[in-house]
XYZ file of C-alpha atoms in Angstrom:
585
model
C 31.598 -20.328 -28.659
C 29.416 -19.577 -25.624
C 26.904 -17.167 -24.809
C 27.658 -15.760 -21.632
C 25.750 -15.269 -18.212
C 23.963 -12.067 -17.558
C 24.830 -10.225 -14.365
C 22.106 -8.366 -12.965
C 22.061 -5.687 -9.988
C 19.588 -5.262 -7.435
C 19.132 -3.008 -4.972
C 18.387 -3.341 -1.020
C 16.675 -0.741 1.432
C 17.777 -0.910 4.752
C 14.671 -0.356 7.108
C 13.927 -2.130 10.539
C 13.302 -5.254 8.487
C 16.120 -5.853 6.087
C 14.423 -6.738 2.136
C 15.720 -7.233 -0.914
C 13.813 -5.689 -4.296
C 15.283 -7.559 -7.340
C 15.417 -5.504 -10.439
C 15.703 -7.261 -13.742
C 16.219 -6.194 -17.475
C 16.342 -8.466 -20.597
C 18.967 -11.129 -21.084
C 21.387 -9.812 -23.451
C 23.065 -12.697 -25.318
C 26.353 -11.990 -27.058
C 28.660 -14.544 -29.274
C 32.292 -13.982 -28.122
C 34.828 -15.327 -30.247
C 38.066 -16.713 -28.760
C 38.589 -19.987 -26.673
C 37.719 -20.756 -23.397
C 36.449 -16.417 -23.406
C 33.020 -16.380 -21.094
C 31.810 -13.006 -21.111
C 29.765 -12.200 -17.665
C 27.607 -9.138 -18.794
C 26.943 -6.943 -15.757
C 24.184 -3.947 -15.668
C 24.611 -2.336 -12.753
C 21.805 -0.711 -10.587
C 22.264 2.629 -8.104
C 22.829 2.728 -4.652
C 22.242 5.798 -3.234
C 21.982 7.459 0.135
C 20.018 10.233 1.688
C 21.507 13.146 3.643
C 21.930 12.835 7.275
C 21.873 16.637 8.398
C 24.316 17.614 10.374
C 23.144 20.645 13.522
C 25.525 23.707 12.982
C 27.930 23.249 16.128
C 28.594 19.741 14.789
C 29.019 18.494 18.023
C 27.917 14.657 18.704
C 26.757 11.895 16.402
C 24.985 12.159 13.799
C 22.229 9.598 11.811
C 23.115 8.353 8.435
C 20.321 8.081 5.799
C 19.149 4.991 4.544
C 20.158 3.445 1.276
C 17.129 3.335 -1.333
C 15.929 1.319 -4.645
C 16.128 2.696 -7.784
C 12.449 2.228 -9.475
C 13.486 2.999 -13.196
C 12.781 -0.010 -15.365
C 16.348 -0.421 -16.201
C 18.563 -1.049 -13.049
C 20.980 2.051 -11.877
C 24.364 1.296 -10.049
C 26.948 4.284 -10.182
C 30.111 6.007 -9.187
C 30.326 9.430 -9.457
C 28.009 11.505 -7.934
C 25.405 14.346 -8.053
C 24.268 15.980 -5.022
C 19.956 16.791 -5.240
C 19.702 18.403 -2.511
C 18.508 15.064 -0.558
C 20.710 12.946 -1.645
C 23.872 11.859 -3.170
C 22.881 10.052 -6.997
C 25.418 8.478 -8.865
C 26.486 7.859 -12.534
C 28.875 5.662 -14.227
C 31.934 7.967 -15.792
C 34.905 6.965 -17.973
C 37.439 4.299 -16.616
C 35.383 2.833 -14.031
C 35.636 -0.748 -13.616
C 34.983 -3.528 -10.937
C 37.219 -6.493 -9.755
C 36.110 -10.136 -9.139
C 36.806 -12.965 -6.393
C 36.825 -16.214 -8.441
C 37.696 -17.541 -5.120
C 41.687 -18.605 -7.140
C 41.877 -14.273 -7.985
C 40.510 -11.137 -8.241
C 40.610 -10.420 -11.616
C 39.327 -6.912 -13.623
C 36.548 -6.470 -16.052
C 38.521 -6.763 -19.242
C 35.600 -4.847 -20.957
C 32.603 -2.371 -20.545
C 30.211 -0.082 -22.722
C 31.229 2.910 -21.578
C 33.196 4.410 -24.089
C 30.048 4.010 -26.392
C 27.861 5.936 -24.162
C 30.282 8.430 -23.235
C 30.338 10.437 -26.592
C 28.746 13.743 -27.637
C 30.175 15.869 -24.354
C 28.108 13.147 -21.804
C 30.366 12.559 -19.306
C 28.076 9.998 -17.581
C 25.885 7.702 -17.980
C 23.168 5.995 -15.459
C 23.828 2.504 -16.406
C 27.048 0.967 -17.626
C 27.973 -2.550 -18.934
C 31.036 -4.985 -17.907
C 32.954 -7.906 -18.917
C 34.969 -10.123 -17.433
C 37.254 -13.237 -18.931
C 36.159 -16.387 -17.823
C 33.121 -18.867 -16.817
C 31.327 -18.789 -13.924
C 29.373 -21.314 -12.718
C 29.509 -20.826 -8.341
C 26.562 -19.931 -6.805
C 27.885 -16.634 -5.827
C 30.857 -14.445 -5.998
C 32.860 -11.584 -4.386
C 32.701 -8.293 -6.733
C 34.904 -5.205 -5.523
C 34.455 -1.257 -6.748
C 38.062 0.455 -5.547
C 37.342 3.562 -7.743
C 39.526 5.039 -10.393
C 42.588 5.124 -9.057
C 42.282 1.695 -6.947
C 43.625 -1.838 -7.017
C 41.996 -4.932 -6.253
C 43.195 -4.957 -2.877
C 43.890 -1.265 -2.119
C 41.687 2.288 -2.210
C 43.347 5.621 -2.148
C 41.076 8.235 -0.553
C 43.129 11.550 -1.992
C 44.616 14.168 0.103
C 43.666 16.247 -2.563
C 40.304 16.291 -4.334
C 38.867 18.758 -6.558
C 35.227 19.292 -7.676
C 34.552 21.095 -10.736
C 31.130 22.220 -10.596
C 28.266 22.286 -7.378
C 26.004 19.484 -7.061
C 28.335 17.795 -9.631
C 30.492 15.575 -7.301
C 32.246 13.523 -10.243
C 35.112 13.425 -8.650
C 33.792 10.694 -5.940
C 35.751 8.174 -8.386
C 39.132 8.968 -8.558
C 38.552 10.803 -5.207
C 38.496 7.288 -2.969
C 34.721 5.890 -3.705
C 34.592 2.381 -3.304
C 31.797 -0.086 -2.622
C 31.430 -4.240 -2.102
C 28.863 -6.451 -3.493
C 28.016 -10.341 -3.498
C 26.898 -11.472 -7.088
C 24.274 -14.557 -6.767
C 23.480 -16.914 -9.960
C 20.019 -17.105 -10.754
C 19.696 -19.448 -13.806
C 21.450 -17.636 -16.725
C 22.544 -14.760 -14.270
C 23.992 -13.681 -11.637
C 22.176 -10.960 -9.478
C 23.944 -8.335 -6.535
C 23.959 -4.974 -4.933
C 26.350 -2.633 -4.951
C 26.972 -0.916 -1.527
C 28.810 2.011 -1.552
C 31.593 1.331 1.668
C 33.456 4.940 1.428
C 31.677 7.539 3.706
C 30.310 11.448 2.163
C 30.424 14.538 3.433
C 28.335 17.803 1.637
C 29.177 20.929 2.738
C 26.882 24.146 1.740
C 28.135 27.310 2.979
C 26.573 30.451 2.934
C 27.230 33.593 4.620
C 25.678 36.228 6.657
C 28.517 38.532 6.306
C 27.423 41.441 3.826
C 31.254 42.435 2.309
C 31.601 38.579 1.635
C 27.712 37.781 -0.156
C 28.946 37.022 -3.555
C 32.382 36.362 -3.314
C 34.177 32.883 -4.066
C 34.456 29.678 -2.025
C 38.046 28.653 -3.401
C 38.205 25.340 -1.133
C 37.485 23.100 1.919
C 40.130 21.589 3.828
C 39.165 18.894 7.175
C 41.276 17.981 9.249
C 40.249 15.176 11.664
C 42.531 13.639 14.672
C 43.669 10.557 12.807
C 44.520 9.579 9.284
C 41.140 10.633 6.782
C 43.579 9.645 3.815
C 45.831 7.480 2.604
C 45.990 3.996 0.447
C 43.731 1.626 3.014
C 43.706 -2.291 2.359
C 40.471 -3.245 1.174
C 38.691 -6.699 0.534
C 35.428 -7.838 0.072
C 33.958 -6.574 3.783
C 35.085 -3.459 2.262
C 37.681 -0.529 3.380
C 39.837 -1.809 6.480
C 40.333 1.494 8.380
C 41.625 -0.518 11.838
C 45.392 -0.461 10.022
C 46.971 2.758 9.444
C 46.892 3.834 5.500
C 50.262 3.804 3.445
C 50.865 7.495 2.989
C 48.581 8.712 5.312
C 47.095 11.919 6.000
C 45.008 13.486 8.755
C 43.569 16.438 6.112
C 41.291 16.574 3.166
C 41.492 19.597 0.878
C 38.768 19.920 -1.770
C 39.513 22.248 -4.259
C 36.558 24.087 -5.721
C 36.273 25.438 -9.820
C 33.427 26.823 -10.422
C 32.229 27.874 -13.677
C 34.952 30.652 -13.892
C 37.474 28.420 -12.965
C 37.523 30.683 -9.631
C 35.616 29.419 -6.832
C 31.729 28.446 -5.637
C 30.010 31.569 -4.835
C 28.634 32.592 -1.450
C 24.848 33.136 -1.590
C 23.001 34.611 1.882
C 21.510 31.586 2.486
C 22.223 27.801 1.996
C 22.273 27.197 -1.931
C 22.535 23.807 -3.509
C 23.000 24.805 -6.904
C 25.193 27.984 -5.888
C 28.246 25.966 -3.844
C 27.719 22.413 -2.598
C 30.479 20.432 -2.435
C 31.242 16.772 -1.710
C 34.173 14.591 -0.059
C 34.804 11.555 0.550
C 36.328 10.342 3.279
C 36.842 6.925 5.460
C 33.826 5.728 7.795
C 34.274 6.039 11.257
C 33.895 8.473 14.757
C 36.619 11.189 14.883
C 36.933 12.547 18.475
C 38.268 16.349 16.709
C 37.331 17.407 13.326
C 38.218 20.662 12.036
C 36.960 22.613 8.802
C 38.295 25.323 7.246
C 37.138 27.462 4.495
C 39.053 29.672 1.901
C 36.941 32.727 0.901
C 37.814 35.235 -1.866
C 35.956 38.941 -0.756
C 34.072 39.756 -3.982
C 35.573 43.239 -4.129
C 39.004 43.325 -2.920
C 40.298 40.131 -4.319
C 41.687 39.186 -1.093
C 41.634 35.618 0.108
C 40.753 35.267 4.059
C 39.830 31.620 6.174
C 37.456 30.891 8.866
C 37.635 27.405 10.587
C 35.111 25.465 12.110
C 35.670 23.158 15.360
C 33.779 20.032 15.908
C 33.933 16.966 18.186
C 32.578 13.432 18.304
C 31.299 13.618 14.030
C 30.508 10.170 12.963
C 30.580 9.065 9.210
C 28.988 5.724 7.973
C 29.706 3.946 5.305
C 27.788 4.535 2.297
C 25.949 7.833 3.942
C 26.311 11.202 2.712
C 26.329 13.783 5.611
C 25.217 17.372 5.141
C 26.401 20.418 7.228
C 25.340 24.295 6.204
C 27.315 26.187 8.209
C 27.192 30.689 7.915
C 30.685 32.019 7.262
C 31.292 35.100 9.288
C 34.573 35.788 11.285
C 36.653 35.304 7.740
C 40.201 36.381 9.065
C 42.211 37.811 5.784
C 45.800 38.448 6.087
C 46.978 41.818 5.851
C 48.961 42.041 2.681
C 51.208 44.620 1.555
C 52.732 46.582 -1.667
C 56.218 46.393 -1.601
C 58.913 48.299 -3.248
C 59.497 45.838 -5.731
C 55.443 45.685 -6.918
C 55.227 41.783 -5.344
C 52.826 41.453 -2.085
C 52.655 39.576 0.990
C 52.333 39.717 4.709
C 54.801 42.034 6.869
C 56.213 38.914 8.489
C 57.232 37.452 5.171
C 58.950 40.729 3.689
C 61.929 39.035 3.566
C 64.220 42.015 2.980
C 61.291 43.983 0.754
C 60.577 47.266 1.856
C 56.771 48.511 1.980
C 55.184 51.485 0.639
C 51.335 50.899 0.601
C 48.932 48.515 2.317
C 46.934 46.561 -0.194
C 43.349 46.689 -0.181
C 42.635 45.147 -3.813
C 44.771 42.503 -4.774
C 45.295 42.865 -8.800
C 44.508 38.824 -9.542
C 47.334 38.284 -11.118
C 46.179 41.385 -13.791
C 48.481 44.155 -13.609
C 46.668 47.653 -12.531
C 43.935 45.810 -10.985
C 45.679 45.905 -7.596
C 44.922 48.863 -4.950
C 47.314 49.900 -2.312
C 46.911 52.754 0.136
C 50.083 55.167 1.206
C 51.839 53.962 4.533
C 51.517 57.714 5.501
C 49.508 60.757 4.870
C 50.974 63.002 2.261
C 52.948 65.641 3.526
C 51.687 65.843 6.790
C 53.939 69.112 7.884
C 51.362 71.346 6.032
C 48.570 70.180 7.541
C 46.085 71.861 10.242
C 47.487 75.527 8.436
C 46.707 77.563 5.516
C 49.173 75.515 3.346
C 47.116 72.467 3.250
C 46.129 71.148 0.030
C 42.955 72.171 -1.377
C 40.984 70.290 -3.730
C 41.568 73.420 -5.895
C 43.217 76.495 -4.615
C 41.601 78.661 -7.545
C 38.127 77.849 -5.577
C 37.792 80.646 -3.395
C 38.226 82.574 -6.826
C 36.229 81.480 -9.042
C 34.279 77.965 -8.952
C 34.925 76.142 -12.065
C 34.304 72.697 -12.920
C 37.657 70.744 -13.283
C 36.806 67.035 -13.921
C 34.795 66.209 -16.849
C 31.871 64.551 -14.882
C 30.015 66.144 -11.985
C 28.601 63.484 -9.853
C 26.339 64.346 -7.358
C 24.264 61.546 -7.188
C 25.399 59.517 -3.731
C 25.830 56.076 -4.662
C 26.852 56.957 -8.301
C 29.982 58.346 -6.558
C 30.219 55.269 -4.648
C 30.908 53.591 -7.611
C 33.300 56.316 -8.989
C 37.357 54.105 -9.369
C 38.919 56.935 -11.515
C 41.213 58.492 -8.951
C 43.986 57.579 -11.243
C 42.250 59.265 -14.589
C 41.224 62.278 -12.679
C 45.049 62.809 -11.134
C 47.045 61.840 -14.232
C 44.610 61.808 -17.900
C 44.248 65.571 -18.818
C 41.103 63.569 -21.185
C 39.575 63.661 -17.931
C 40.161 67.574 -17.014
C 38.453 70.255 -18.884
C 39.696 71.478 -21.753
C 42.426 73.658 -20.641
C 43.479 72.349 -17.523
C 45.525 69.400 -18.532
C 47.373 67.060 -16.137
C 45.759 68.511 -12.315
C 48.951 67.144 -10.457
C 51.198 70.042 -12.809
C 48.435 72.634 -12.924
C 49.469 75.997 -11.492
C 48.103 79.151 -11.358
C 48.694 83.190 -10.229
C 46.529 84.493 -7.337
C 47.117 87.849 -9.447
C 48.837 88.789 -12.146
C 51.467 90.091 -9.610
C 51.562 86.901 -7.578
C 53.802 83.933 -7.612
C 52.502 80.470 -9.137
C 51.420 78.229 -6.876
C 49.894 74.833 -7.803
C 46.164 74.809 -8.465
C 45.179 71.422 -6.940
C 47.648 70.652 -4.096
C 45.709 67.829 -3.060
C 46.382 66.186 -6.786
C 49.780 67.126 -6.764
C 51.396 66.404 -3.255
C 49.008 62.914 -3.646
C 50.793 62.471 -7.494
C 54.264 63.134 -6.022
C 53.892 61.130 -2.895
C 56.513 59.040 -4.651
C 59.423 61.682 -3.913
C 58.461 61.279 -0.637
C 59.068 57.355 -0.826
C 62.328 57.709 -2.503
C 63.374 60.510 -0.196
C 63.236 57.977 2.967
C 65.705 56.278 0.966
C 63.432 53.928 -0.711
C 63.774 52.892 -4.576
C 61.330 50.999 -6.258
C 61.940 48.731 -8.734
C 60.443 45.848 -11.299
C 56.288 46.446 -12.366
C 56.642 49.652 -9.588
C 58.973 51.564 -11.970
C 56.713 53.906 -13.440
C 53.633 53.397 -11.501
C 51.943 56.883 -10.084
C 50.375 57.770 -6.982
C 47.241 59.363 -7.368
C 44.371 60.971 -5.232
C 41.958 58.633 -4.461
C 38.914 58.353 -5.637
C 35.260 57.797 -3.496
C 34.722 54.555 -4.591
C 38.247 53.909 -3.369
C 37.749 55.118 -0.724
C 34.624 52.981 -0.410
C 37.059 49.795 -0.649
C 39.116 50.771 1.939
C 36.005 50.766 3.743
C 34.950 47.310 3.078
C 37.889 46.104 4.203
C 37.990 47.381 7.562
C 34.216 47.685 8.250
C 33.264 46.099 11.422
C 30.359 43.269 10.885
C 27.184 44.179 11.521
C 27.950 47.972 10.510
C 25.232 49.749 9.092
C 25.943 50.788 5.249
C 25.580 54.919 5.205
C 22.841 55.327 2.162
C 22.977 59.289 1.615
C 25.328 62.154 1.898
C 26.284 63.831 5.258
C 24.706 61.456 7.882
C 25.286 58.047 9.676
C 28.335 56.743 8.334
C 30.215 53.150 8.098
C 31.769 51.504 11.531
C 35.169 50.901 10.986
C 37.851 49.309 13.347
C 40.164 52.084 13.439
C 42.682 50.220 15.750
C 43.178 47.597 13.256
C 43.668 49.852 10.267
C 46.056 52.197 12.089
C 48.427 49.114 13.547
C 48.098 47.813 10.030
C 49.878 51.331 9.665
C 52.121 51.420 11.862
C 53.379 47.746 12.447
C 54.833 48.364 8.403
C 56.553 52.016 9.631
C 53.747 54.254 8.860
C 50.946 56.388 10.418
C 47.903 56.035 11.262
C 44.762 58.054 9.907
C 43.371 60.997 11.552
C 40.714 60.447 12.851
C 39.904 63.233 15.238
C 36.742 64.635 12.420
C 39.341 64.725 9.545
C 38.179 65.168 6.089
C 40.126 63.094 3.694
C 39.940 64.569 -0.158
C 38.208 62.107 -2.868
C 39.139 63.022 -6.348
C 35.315 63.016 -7.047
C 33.850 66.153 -7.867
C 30.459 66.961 -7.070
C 29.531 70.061 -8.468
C 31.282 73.899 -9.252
C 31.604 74.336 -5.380
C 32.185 71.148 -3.368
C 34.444 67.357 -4.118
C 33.869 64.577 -2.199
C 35.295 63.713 1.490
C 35.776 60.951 3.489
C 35.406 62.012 7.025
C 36.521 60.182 10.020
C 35.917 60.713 13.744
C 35.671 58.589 16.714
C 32.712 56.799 17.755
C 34.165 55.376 21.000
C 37.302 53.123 21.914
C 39.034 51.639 19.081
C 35.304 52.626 17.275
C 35.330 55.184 13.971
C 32.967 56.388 11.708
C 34.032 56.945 8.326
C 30.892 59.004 6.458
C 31.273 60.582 2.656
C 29.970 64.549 2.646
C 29.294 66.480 0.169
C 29.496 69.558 1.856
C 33.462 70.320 2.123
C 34.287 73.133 -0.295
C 37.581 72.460 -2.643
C 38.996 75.569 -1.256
C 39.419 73.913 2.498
C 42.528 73.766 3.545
C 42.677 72.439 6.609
C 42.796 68.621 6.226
C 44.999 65.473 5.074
C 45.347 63.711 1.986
C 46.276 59.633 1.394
C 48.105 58.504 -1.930
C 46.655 55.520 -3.464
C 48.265 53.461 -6.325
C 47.300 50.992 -8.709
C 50.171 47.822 -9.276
């Protein structure tokens, strides 16, 4: 039987004169049974490192922080980490374990307390206990950390990492973390430091961009001119980054959770606890080093990039770097509906036909999605007494027609029942029914004629679809056109409002910028037309009071420039302007 030596951690500060602060805690004596079994009991303190803040551009070298002590009584050494704000702390989490040099080997820790203090949901712990086989009796000795998913001679930094929570970077284990340490006998025990030998990098976006404030950072990928991942050799100096990595890689993607599983959000201005997010990568000077970010827009569901370009970024070992950079410029695809209900860009149609560009994706939820028509609806009647009123009955007698009145200019912006006030006759007054079917007699002499030709030529814009010899089929089978509503309207909006654009806040003045030359090529590059735009008043299905519905009224502001402003002034008898089909899929 033998009591075994106690392995203690302590911690060094690098300042202009190297020094070494010794933390100590009890011996802890422990009978193992079996022969010729000499446990070495190690309690392991933290090593930690300050930011080094990185300017905007990126461009040039930048400082590392220096390491620090821990003060707490009990010694702190850890693994995965936990970004403050100021610096990177880190915990012990399951399966962590450290490797040897008995100078003959490199054997594992054979046990640890871990298991014991991981119970109860905590998922880690500031101090952790190990065990390895054997008696020691040299001076010193080698120890190696190769992280989670290491060897004793080899550390995978992964291609693909994935943080679950911001601040929380728990991941740093089985991510590529690593770190060296010489153990040095001092009577019963053995005390070292732990220095951390991968390199950090903490990212906290935010944006300026108003239509993206609140919507999802989904991940992070960097891409650097040589090989930032891979399976590097690594002994007790640390990682060897002069020989290429097996499997290497020149990218890093970190994938981000978030506490609905969908993403960090985007706050206005640099938030910690809202999206910060850590990778680790080798040490060293890359000459390029890209960054790209994968934003979800909060109200269209779309998912658009922006990339960052940077030159001469230097990592050092055990540092954690910080960069806030201010996402504008987000470039998002242009996806469409096609016949067969699936979506994608025009280039990768693949033999699909499309009818609508999106401007909601549905998130995977049936009916969530939002597509606009291609083309206006029957554009032939346009510009003449045949064009479709709101209500043709109007100019008669000025009835309500939808069950709500909303007057109120930003309660309408808000208004996403196009569909129920087009197709639900519980949203029509009693008596009216279905609008899109709804006819009527000018006199009791006259012929019927449809009551609200803007509801039914948007309804039926289908027949128009089929009659260019297009059939739809799958989750499109069924699905109905319908006349938008304002707050539809309002999304198409967001999605082509230019940055900077001033949000209209009342009825029937300013408006919203929109580039009009990218929405009408989005138009016309998948067969369609583009909007008029030439003071055009587009019908909402929102109904404002016995007299006047919403419109969305476009006219030019200047080259390739449009103002889209909601009135409330357009009677529902007007006849003189277009209508655009939206559908839900």
């Amino acid at each position: 039987m033998h009591t075994g030596p106690t392995f203690y951690i302590t911690h060094s500060v690098t300042t202009n004169q190297s020094k070494k602060t010794t933390l100590k805690e009890k011996t802890m004596k422990k009978v193992i049974q079996d022969l010729l079994l000499f446990a070495a009991i190690l309690t392991l303190a933290a090593c930690a490192s300050e930011d080094n803040n990185a300017a905007q551009n990126g461009n040039g070298n930048v400082n590392g922080m220096t390491e620090f002590a821990m003060t707490e009584e009990s010694p702190l050494s850890r693994t995965a980490g936990e970004y403050t704000g100021t610096r990177l702390k880190f915990y012990w989490t399951a399966q962590d374990h450290l490797w040897l040099n008995n100078g003959t080997t490199v054997q594992r820790s054979s046990r640890d307390n871990l298991a014991e203090q991981l119970v109860g949901g905590v998922t880690k712990v500031p101090t952790a206990r190990f065990w390895f086989d054997g008696s020691f009796t040299n001076p010193t000795y080698p120890l190696r950390y190769t992280g989670k998913n290491g060897t004793k001679d080899k550390v995978t930094i992964a291609a693909t990492q994935t943080q679950t929570l911001p601040t929380d970077a728990a991941h740093i284990g089985e991510s590529g973390d690593c770190g060296t340490a010489t153990a040095t006998k001092n009577g019963d025990h053995y005390d070292f430091t732990l220095t951390h030998k991968a390199a950090y990098f903490t990212l906290v976006p935010f944006t300026t961009d108003a239509t993206l404030v609140g919507g999802k950072l989904t991940k992070i990928k960097i891409t650097a001119n040589k090989p930032i991942a891979g399976t590097f050799d690594f002994d007790d100096s640390g990682l060897n980054t002069t020989n290429a990595p097996a499997s290497p890689s020149n990218s890093i993607t970190l994938n981000l959770k978030g506490a609905d599983n969908n993403g960090f959000t985007l706050a206005t201005a640099a938030s910690v606890s809202d999206n910060s997010a850590t990778i680790v990568l080798p040490p060293g000077t890359y000459s390029t080093f890209d960054i790209e970010y994968t934003v979800t827009n909060p109200v269209t569901n779309e998912t658009g990039i922006t990339t960052t370009n940077h030159t001469n970024i230097t990592f050092t070992e055990g540092k954690n770097k910080k960069l806030s950079a201010d996402l504008t410029g987000v470039v998002v695809p242009l996806q469409y509906l096609f016949h067969d209900g699936t979506t994608a860009m025009l280039a990768d149609a693949a033999g699909r036909q499309p009818i609508g560009l999106v401007i909601k994706g549905n998130g995977g939820v049936p009916g969530n999605g939002l597509a606009i028509a291609l083309t206006n609806v029957r554009p032939d009647i346009f510009h003449s007494a045949l064009g479709p009123a709101w209500d043709a009955k109007a100019g008669i007698s000025n009835e309500q027609s939808n069950t709500q009145f909303i007057p109120d200019y930003n309660n309408a912006l808000q208004d996403m029942k196009g569909y129920l006030w087009t197709w639900d006759p519980a949203y029509s007054v009693s008596g009216i029914g279905v609008k899109v079917d709804k006819k009527f007699k000018r006199t009791p002499s006259s012929p019927e004629e449809y009551r609200y030709p803007a509801f039914y030529y948007a309804g039926h814009y289908g027949d128009e679809i089929a009659a260019k010899g297009i059939t739809v089929t799958g989750p499109m089978v069924g699905r109905k056109w319908h006349l938008p509503s304002m707050g539809e309207w309002y999304l198409f909006v967001r999605k082509f409002m230019k940055p900077g654009s001033q949000p209209q806040t009342q009825w029937d003045t300013g408006g919203f910028d929109i580039d009009i030359a990218a929405a009408d090529n989005a138009f016309t590059a998948a067969g369609g037309t583009g909007l008029d735009a030439n003071i055009n008043y587009y019908w909402c299905s929102t109904e404002l009071n016995f007299t006047c519905a919403a419109s969305a009224s476009i006219f030019y502001s200047g080259p390739n420039a449009a103002i889209l402003r909601f009135d409330s002034d357009l009677t529902k008898d007007y006849t003189n302007g277009p209508a655009r089909a939206f559908i839900r899929f």
